Structures are given as C-alpha cells and as structure tokens.
C-alpha cells in the first residue's frame, strides 16, 4: 500500500453551533464549546482534527468530560464513531473512541472497526483567557489505534501493521472579538502518523512504511 505523502495538508472549516457540541459533564466554568466540538478519534477537537483544547468545560480546579456519537457519509461509505474524553484540571485529557467503517455497499456485510485510545497534555498557554498575548494554547498528544479487521481489506491492500501510535502537536487560539462580532477559533495540528486513512486501512505499507507528517488546519466561527 502506498502511504500518504511525506507532508500533506488537511483543512477543516467549521461553523461551531452550540447545539452541535458533545454532551459535557462534570465541572463547567469554561466558555461553552471551548472543550471542542467533536473529533472522530475521541479527542477534543473538530471533525477530523484534534485541537489543543482539553475536553470538557472544567477549569484548572475541576474535572470535566464529554461524550459523542456521530456518523459521516461519504459517497458509498459510512463512518460511525462514538467516544468519550475526560479532562483533568484543564491540563490532561484521556480519550477513547470506537469507529466502524461500513463497506456494505461495496462488500455486502463487511465493515472495518478501529479502536482509538488517546492522551493529551496542555504544555502552555490558554486559548481563551490569554487574549492579551499573541501565542496560542499548545498541547502535545498521542493516539494508539488498533484495526480490529486488519486481516481482510487492509492486509489485502498491502498495509503492514494492525496497530500504531499517532503523535501530534496542536496549537489553538480563540478570538473573542473577531470579524462579524463573532467568536472565532483557529487551530493548527502537526501529526506524525503511519496510518492509512486514519488507520481504517491499516498502518504502513509495502511501498513506504515510515511516518508521514500531516499539517491539519481548522477554523470555527461560534454563531451563538
């Protein structure tokens, strides 16, 4: 299998509707939606991109968390993902997600499952409250992924491994008084991965087995 290019860029633009935020529990003294909208791998983030924000709405004196379920339809495929994340004192996050990639329209009765366990640590900065400072909130994270159906489609396509670890650095900044009198969020994430399509098609390949660097950019406007 041919792995992703050595450096690729993924861009995600979100309209962050408050109603689209995940179910949040525990401490809740942070601004609504600043614990991330949803991220299919379980981490606090948006769509397919993990953000530097810590899950839940808890402050540095609280423990918070969030849970989600979502489905994404792309042409003849469907990806369903459910997960949860817990944030400890707005500093450390642990997360878990279970993904199911439905191949029924291509291969009747077949699907691919992926389990993702993650950890994220806020290194410095505060995306929301450091409005008078130019630098963003920066976090480092790791995601352990295991493909539960590796021996079928991924192996046939040339993937080498059924499990691996993604490493990433994320920088997030929230602008409370942005354009159109709205709150805006900007994020950049640099991910080192051997995953083929987030690990759905396994890890590594017979043509290139090393890690690739993916630059993932996202922007969100809070409409309420």
XYZ file of C-alpha atoms in Angstrom:
224
model
C 0.000 0.000 0.000
C 1.221 3.472 -0.785
C 1.279 5.551 2.398
C 0.327 9.252 2.495
C 2.824 11.740 1.090
C 5.660 12.853 3.339
C 3.894 16.154 4.036
C 0.202 16.632 3.418
C -2.222 19.353 4.436
C -5.799 18.846 5.598
C -8.084 21.833 6.051
C -11.321 21.816 8.049
C -13.724 24.752 8.335
C -16.493 24.503 10.921
C -19.496 26.542 11.901
C -19.453 25.767 15.586
C -23.125 25.666 16.501
C -23.544 25.378 20.247
C -26.161 22.693 19.715
C -23.597 20.567 17.873
C -21.256 20.374 20.854
C -20.846 16.996 22.563
C -22.563 16.118 25.818
C -20.453 17.694 28.569
C -20.351 16.516 32.180
C -18.512 17.454 35.380
C -17.107 20.936 36.028
C -18.425 23.608 33.670
C -16.882 27.004 34.363
C -15.269 27.443 30.942
C -16.973 29.026 27.948
C -19.421 26.742 26.162
C -17.887 24.896 23.166
C -14.278 25.644 24.223
C -13.858 21.968 25.082
C -14.042 21.135 21.385
C -16.975 20.333 19.148
C -16.349 16.705 18.172
C -13.426 14.733 16.802
C -13.913 11.303 15.273
C -10.879 9.880 17.104
C -12.228 10.845 20.535
C -10.011 13.821 21.379
C -11.378 17.306 21.996
C -11.289 18.975 18.612
C -13.310 19.494 15.479
C -14.259 16.956 12.829
C -11.084 15.099 11.893
C -8.615 17.420 13.653
C -7.582 17.278 17.343
C -7.308 20.728 18.929
C -5.080 21.911 21.771
C -8.163 22.373 23.970
C -8.800 19.929 26.816
C -12.108 18.023 26.841
C -14.983 19.209 28.999
C -15.604 22.661 30.413
C -13.715 22.292 33.692
C -11.178 24.850 34.914
C -7.792 24.138 36.499
C -9.636 23.212 39.698
C -12.181 20.877 38.105
C -12.576 17.594 36.246
C -14.830 17.587 33.196
C -15.598 15.433 30.224
C -17.642 14.906 27.099
C -19.157 12.083 25.072
C -20.316 11.886 21.475
C -21.678 9.732 18.673
C -21.554 10.779 15.043
C -21.938 9.401 11.522
C -20.225 10.643 8.382
C -21.485 9.695 4.910
C -19.005 9.895 2.011
C -20.288 8.629 -1.331
C -20.911 4.893 -0.826
C -19.257 4.670 2.580
C -20.357 5.441 6.135
C -18.162 6.057 9.162
C -19.768 5.835 12.598
C -17.817 6.871 15.680
C -18.690 7.011 19.380
C -16.377 8.026 22.173
C -15.699 9.899 25.367
C -12.969 12.081 26.823
C -12.145 13.231 30.346
C -10.240 16.422 31.118
C -8.319 16.743 34.381
C -7.828 20.299 35.696
C -7.702 21.734 32.150
C -4.261 20.141 31.824
C -4.513 16.444 30.898
C -7.040 14.637 28.713
C -7.627 10.932 28.197
C -9.984 9.697 25.491
C -11.372 6.618 23.798
C -13.326 6.141 20.570
C -14.659 3.168 18.636
C -15.040 3.618 14.879
C -16.954 1.472 12.415
C -16.373 1.939 8.668
C -19.267 0.393 6.738
C -18.388 -1.308 3.425
C -21.848 -2.768 2.874
C -22.492 -1.077 -0.482
C -19.154 -2.314 -1.846
C -18.736 -5.614 0.018
C -22.097 -6.703 1.488
C -21.999 -7.470 5.185
C -18.452 -6.212 5.719
C -17.124 -3.374 7.870
C -13.852 -2.273 9.470
C -13.549 -1.427 13.164
C -10.869 0.764 14.730
C -10.302 1.435 18.446
C -8.534 4.680 19.418
C -7.143 5.485 22.887
C -5.625 8.921 23.361
C -3.807 11.162 25.799
C -3.231 14.906 25.502
C -1.253 17.303 27.718
C -1.538 21.095 27.640
C 2.026 22.396 27.564
C 1.398 26.139 27.879
C -0.969 28.970 27.037
C -4.710 29.426 27.368
C -6.646 29.608 24.107
C -9.455 31.683 25.633
C -8.161 33.788 28.502
C -4.792 34.848 27.066
C -6.461 37.437 24.835
C -3.703 39.979 25.504
C -0.998 37.569 24.349
C -0.158 36.622 20.780
C 0.765 32.993 21.340
C -1.801 30.167 21.295
C -2.534 27.295 23.633
C -0.201 24.431 22.746
C -0.742 20.768 23.557
C 1.017 17.519 22.711
C -0.825 14.255 22.259
C -0.665 10.606 21.291
C -3.304 8.245 19.918
C -2.947 4.465 19.998
C -5.004 2.935 17.184
C -5.835 -0.720 16.585
C -7.553 -2.011 13.464
C -9.831 -4.876 14.524
C -10.405 -6.177 10.977
C -6.886 -5.912 9.603
C -6.686 -9.361 8.016
C -9.321 -8.573 5.390
C -9.247 -5.320 3.382
C -6.183 -3.554 4.921
C -3.887 -6.579 4.558
C -5.089 -7.263 1.015
C -4.251 -3.663 0.072
C -0.684 -4.017 1.373
C -0.810 -2.492 4.860
C 1.884 -3.842 7.188
C 0.507 -3.475 10.722
C -2.821 -3.593 12.523
C -1.836 -1.056 15.212
C 0.347 2.005 15.675
C 0.626 5.335 17.510
C -0.031 8.797 16.080
C 1.890 11.690 17.666
C 0.806 15.306 17.304
C 1.332 18.886 18.407
C -1.691 21.207 18.327
C -1.915 24.997 18.655
C -5.298 26.672 19.239
C -6.276 30.328 19.641
C -9.755 31.731 20.361
C -10.550 35.316 19.325
C -13.484 36.597 21.379
C -13.987 39.781 19.337
C -13.394 38.520 15.816
C -14.845 39.513 12.435
C -18.628 39.987 12.207
C -18.698 40.451 16.010
C -18.344 36.703 16.488
C -16.001 34.462 18.423
C -13.523 32.646 16.162
C -11.263 29.661 16.764
C -8.138 28.951 14.736
C -6.166 25.714 15.021
C -3.117 24.088 13.503
C -2.095 20.491 14.211
C 1.062 18.717 13.053
C 0.596 14.947 13.125
C 3.192 12.197 12.629
C 1.445 9.025 11.505
C 1.777 5.707 9.692
C -1.986 5.424 9.400
C -3.673 4.868 6.058
C -6.919 6.851 6.123
C -6.713 7.364 9.906
C -5.832 3.669 10.346
C -9.025 2.390 8.746
C -6.842 0.780 6.068
C -4.133 -0.273 8.494
C -0.692 1.190 9.085
C 2.385 1.466 6.907
C 2.716 -0.168 3.537
C 4.805 -2.308 1.260
C 5.943 0.760 -0.713
C 6.587 3.177 2.153
C 6.484 2.170 5.805
C 7.721 5.239 7.694
C 5.809 8.051 9.328
C 4.378 10.944 7.357
C 3.833 14.483 8.615
C 0.325 15.865 8.146
C -0.427 19.550 8.694
C -4.084 19.825 9.692
C -5.699 23.274 9.781
C -9.146 24.173 11.059
C -11.206 27.280 11.712
C -14.512 27.655 13.514
C -16.954 30.524 13.975
C -19.261 30.424 17.001
C -22.641 31.547 15.677
C -24.263 31.912 19.121
